[in-house]
Short mmCIF file of C-alpha atoms in Angstrom, two decimals:
data_model
loop_
_atom_site.label_atom_id
_atom_site.label_comp_id
_atom_site.label_asym_id
_atom_site.label_seq_id
_atom_site.Cartn_x
_atom_site.Cartn_y
_atom_site.Cartn_z
CA MET A 1 184.71 175.43 95.89
CA ALA A 2 181.81 173.21 94.80
CA GLU A 3 180.88 175.71 92.12
CA LEU A 4 184.47 175.79 90.85
CA ALA A 5 184.55 171.98 90.81
CA ALA A 6 181.39 172.00 88.69
CA LEU A 7 183.15 174.20 86.12
CA GLU A 8 185.96 171.67 85.68
CA ASP A 9 186.52 170.80 82.01
CA PRO A 10 188.97 167.98 81.15
CA LYS A 11 189.82 169.59 77.80
CA ALA A 12 190.62 172.92 79.46
CA ARG A 13 192.76 171.10 82.03
CA ALA A 14 194.74 169.34 79.30
CA VAL A 15 195.47 172.67 77.59
CA ASN A 16 196.35 174.41 80.86
CA GLU A 17 198.63 171.61 82.02
CA ARG A 18 200.74 172.03 78.90
CA HIS A 19 201.51 175.52 80.21
CA GLY A 20 202.22 174.37 83.77
CA ASP A 21 198.80 175.29 85.20
CA ASP A 22 196.96 172.60 87.17
CA HIS A 23 193.32 173.64 86.77
CA GLY A 24 190.52 172.87 84.34
CA VAL A 25 188.27 175.92 84.58
CA ASN A 26 187.58 177.98 81.47
CA LEU A 27 188.85 181.48 82.28
CA GLY A 28 185.80 183.13 80.70
CA ARG A 29 183.55 181.24 83.11
CA LEU A 30 185.88 182.08 85.98
CA ARG A 31 185.63 185.79 85.15
CA ALA A 32 181.83 185.53 84.92
CA LEU A 33 181.77 183.99 88.42
CA ALA A 34 184.02 186.77 89.72
CA LYS A 35 181.75 189.41 88.17
CA ARG A 36 178.79 187.94 90.03
CA LEU A 37 180.66 187.77 93.35
CA LYS A 38 182.06 191.32 93.01
CA THR A 39 184.84 192.46 95.36
CA GLN A 40 185.07 190.40 98.56
CA GLN A 41 188.43 190.69 100.28
CA ASP A 42 187.73 188.19 103.07
CA LEU A 43 186.49 185.57 100.60
CA ALA A 44 189.55 186.21 98.42
CA CYS A 45 191.87 185.45 101.34
CA GLU A 46 189.98 182.24 102.14
CA LEU A 47 190.09 181.15 98.49
CA TRP A 48 193.83 181.83 98.34
CA ASP A 49 194.45 179.74 101.45
CA THR A 50 192.92 176.64 99.80
CA ASP A 51 196.09 176.28 97.66
CA ASP A 52 193.78 175.35 94.75
CA THR A 53 194.82 177.00 91.47
CA ALA A 54 191.31 177.79 90.21
CA ALA A 55 190.34 179.15 93.64
CA ARG A 56 193.45 181.31 93.73
CA LEU A 57 192.73 182.73 90.28
CA LEU A 58 189.21 183.58 91.45
CA ALA A 59 190.68 185.15 94.61
CA LEU A 60 192.82 187.46 92.50
CA LEU A 61 189.73 188.61 90.59
CA VAL A 62 187.58 189.39 93.65
CA CYS A 63 190.21 190.77 96.03
CA ARG A 64 190.91 194.42 96.83
CA PRO A 65 194.51 194.91 95.56
CA LYS A 66 195.29 197.88 97.79
CA ALA A 67 194.23 196.02 100.94
CA PHE A 68 197.24 193.68 101.05
CA GLU A 69 200.20 194.45 103.29
CA ARG A 70 203.71 194.18 101.87
CA ASP A 71 204.63 191.00 103.73
CA ARG A 72 201.41 189.29 102.67
CA LEU A 73 202.17 189.97 98.99
CA ASP A 74 205.74 188.75 99.46
CA ALA A 75 204.42 185.50 100.92
CA MET A 76 201.83 185.16 98.14
CA VAL A 77 204.36 185.50 95.33
CA ARG A 78 206.40 182.71 96.92
CA GLU A 79 203.28 180.55 97.30
CA ALA A 80 202.07 181.10 93.72
CA ARG A 81 203.04 177.69 92.35
CA THR A 82 201.73 178.00 88.78
CA PRO A 83 202.55 180.48 86.00
CA LYS A 84 198.97 181.80 85.62
CA VAL A 85 198.54 182.48 89.34
CA HIS A 86 201.95 184.18 89.42
CA ASP A 87 201.10 186.28 86.36
CA TRP A 88 197.69 187.39 87.63
CA LEU A 89 199.05 188.12 91.11
CA VAL A 90 201.69 190.47 89.71
CA ASN A 91 199.53 192.11 87.04
CA TYR A 92 196.13 192.33 88.74
CA VAL A 93 197.16 192.87 92.34
CA VAL A 94 200.77 193.88 93.02
CA LYS A 95 200.88 196.53 90.28
CA LYS A 96 197.90 198.27 91.93
CA ASN A 97 199.26 198.01 95.47
CA PRO A 98 201.02 200.93 97.22
CA HIS A 99 203.98 198.63 98.06
CA ALA A 100 204.64 197.78 94.39
CA GLU A 101 207.83 199.83 94.04
CA GLU A 102 209.32 198.56 97.29
CA LEU A 103 208.57 194.97 96.23
CA ARG A 104 209.95 195.59 92.74
CA VAL A 105 213.34 196.51 94.16
CA ALA A 106 213.39 193.65 96.69
CA TRP A 107 212.17 190.96 94.31
CA SER A 108 214.50 191.91 91.46
CA ALA A 109 217.45 190.96 93.68
CA ASP A 110 215.86 187.79 95.10
CA PRO A 111 217.83 184.55 94.67
CA ASP A 112 214.64 182.67 93.71
CA PRO A 113 214.36 183.12 89.92
CA VAL A 114 210.55 182.99 89.97
CA VAL A 115 210.39 185.73 92.59
CA ALA A 116 213.01 187.70 90.64
CA SER A 117 210.85 187.38 87.52
CA ALA A 118 208.07 189.19 89.41
CA GLY A 119 210.51 192.02 90.13
CA TRP A 120 211.42 192.21 86.44
CA ALA A 121 207.73 192.26 85.47
CA LEU A 122 207.23 195.27 87.75
CA THR A 123 210.34 196.89 86.27
CA THR A 124 208.95 196.39 82.76
CA GLU A 125 205.76 198.18 83.87
CA ARG A 126 207.84 201.13 85.04
CA VAL A 127 209.91 201.16 81.84
CA ALA A 128 206.68 201.59 79.89
CA ARG A 129 204.69 203.88 82.19
CA LYS A 130 206.96 205.65 84.67
CA PRO A 131 210.62 205.41 83.64
CA GLU A 132 211.76 208.47 85.59
CA GLY A 133 214.49 207.44 88.02
CA LEU A 134 215.21 204.09 86.38
CA ASP A 135 218.77 203.38 85.24
CA LEU A 136 217.95 202.07 81.76
CA PRO A 137 221.60 201.58 80.68
CA GLY A 138 222.17 199.70 83.93
CA LEU A 139 219.17 197.47 83.26
CA LEU A 140 220.56 196.72 79.80
CA ASP A 141 223.91 195.84 81.39
CA VAL A 142 222.23 193.29 83.68
CA ILE A 143 220.13 191.84 80.85
CA GLU A 144 223.20 191.53 78.62
CA ALA A 145 225.15 189.74 81.35
CA ASP A 146 222.46 187.47 82.82
CA MET A 147 219.56 186.83 80.44
CA LYS A 148 221.17 184.16 78.26
CA ASP A 149 221.60 181.67 81.11
CA ALA A 150 218.61 182.68 83.26
CA PRO A 151 215.92 180.07 84.11
CA ASP A 152 212.91 180.15 81.79
CA ARG A 153 210.48 182.41 83.66
CA LEU A 154 213.19 184.87 84.68
CA GLN A 155 214.57 184.85 81.15
CA TRP A 156 211.11 185.57 79.74
CA ALA A 157 210.62 188.52 82.13
CA MET A 158 214.06 189.98 81.36
CA ASN A 159 213.42 189.60 77.63
CA HIS A 160 210.12 191.46 77.99
CA CYS A 161 211.95 194.28 79.77
CA LEU A 162 214.58 194.37 77.00
CA ALA A 163 211.86 194.67 74.37
CA ARG A 164 210.00 197.40 76.27
CA ILE A 165 213.19 199.46 76.61
CA GLY A 166 213.74 199.17 72.86
CA ILE A 167 210.13 199.98 72.01
CA ASP A 168 209.57 202.90 74.37
CA HIS A 169 212.99 204.54 74.52
CA PRO A 170 214.45 205.37 71.08
CA GLU A 171 217.78 206.45 72.55
CA HIS A 172 218.38 202.86 73.73
CA ARG A 173 216.75 201.07 70.79
CA THR A 174 219.90 200.27 68.82
CA ARG A 175 221.61 198.75 71.84
CA ALA A 176 218.50 196.78 72.86
CA ILE A 177 218.22 195.26 69.39
CA ALA A 178 221.94 194.49 69.34
CA ILE A 179 221.73 192.69 72.70
CA GLY A 180 218.81 190.64 71.45
CA GLU A 181 220.62 189.71 68.24
CA ARG A 182 223.78 188.71 70.08
CA LEU A 183 222.08 186.62 72.78
CA GLU A 184 219.46 185.06 70.43
CA VAL A 185 217.10 184.42 73.38
CA LEU A 186 213.70 183.12 72.12
CA LYS A 187 214.87 183.49 68.51
CA ASP A 188 213.34 180.13 67.58
CA TYR A 189 210.24 180.42 69.78
CA PRO A 190 207.21 178.98 67.92
CA THR A 191 204.90 181.84 66.99
CA SER A 192 201.36 181.44 65.67
CA PRO A 193 200.41 183.14 62.38
CA GLY A 194 199.44 186.76 62.99
CA CYS A 195 201.31 186.92 66.31
CA THR A 196 204.54 188.82 66.94
CA SER A 197 207.62 186.81 67.87
CA PRO A 198 208.95 187.35 71.42
CA PHE A 199 212.48 187.51 69.95
CA ALA A 200 213.38 191.05 71.05
CA PRO A 201 214.75 192.45 67.74
CA VAL A 202 211.62 191.31 65.87
CA TRP A 203 209.29 192.41 68.68
CA ILE A 204 210.87 195.87 68.94
CA THR A 205 210.91 196.47 65.19
CA GLU A 206 207.30 195.39 64.75
CA MET A 207 205.92 197.46 67.64
CA VAL A 208 207.82 200.58 66.53
CA ARG A 209 206.46 200.06 63.00
CA ARG A 210 202.90 199.91 64.36
CA GLN A 211 203.40 203.08 66.43
CA ARG A 212 204.53 204.93 63.33
#
């Protein structure tokens, strides 16, 4: 904890706080620290329990993803207060855990929109990598009905799923683009030069162009 405190940078904190993250540690330095520590599951659990954002990010880098029980991951996703911790928990840990599919189904139906966004993130992973058994038309039905009025983080996750369906599944591409155009979610999202807009019709079209 003392070493993390020594890495605190006010400029990094100011940038991170604009994105809802309450820590001031440069992520490159955090990764370098994790590389030195290597995998330490017990330390990771202790770091997580501090409720400190930088410590939790470090915990997610040094933990053993497959070592967590289902209920522990369910508790962690509800405790993950900040967007970066939530994102790393889902992408670096839950996706590699044997309970990922069970949690995907449970979280997608959770009344907490942040927890539900984790379920949608796991669904997006399956859309891209292992779509067998997924009801893609059914997912599009839910997105069409619910995405427009969903809270920000849930909306973002649903939009990502919409884009992935359009990019990876040509048979659903026309409908995915049409849903995006009709709902206009993230249509005016500020996008830096050289970056692809998260507006689904633009995102799908650009990624398909690159694949070709």
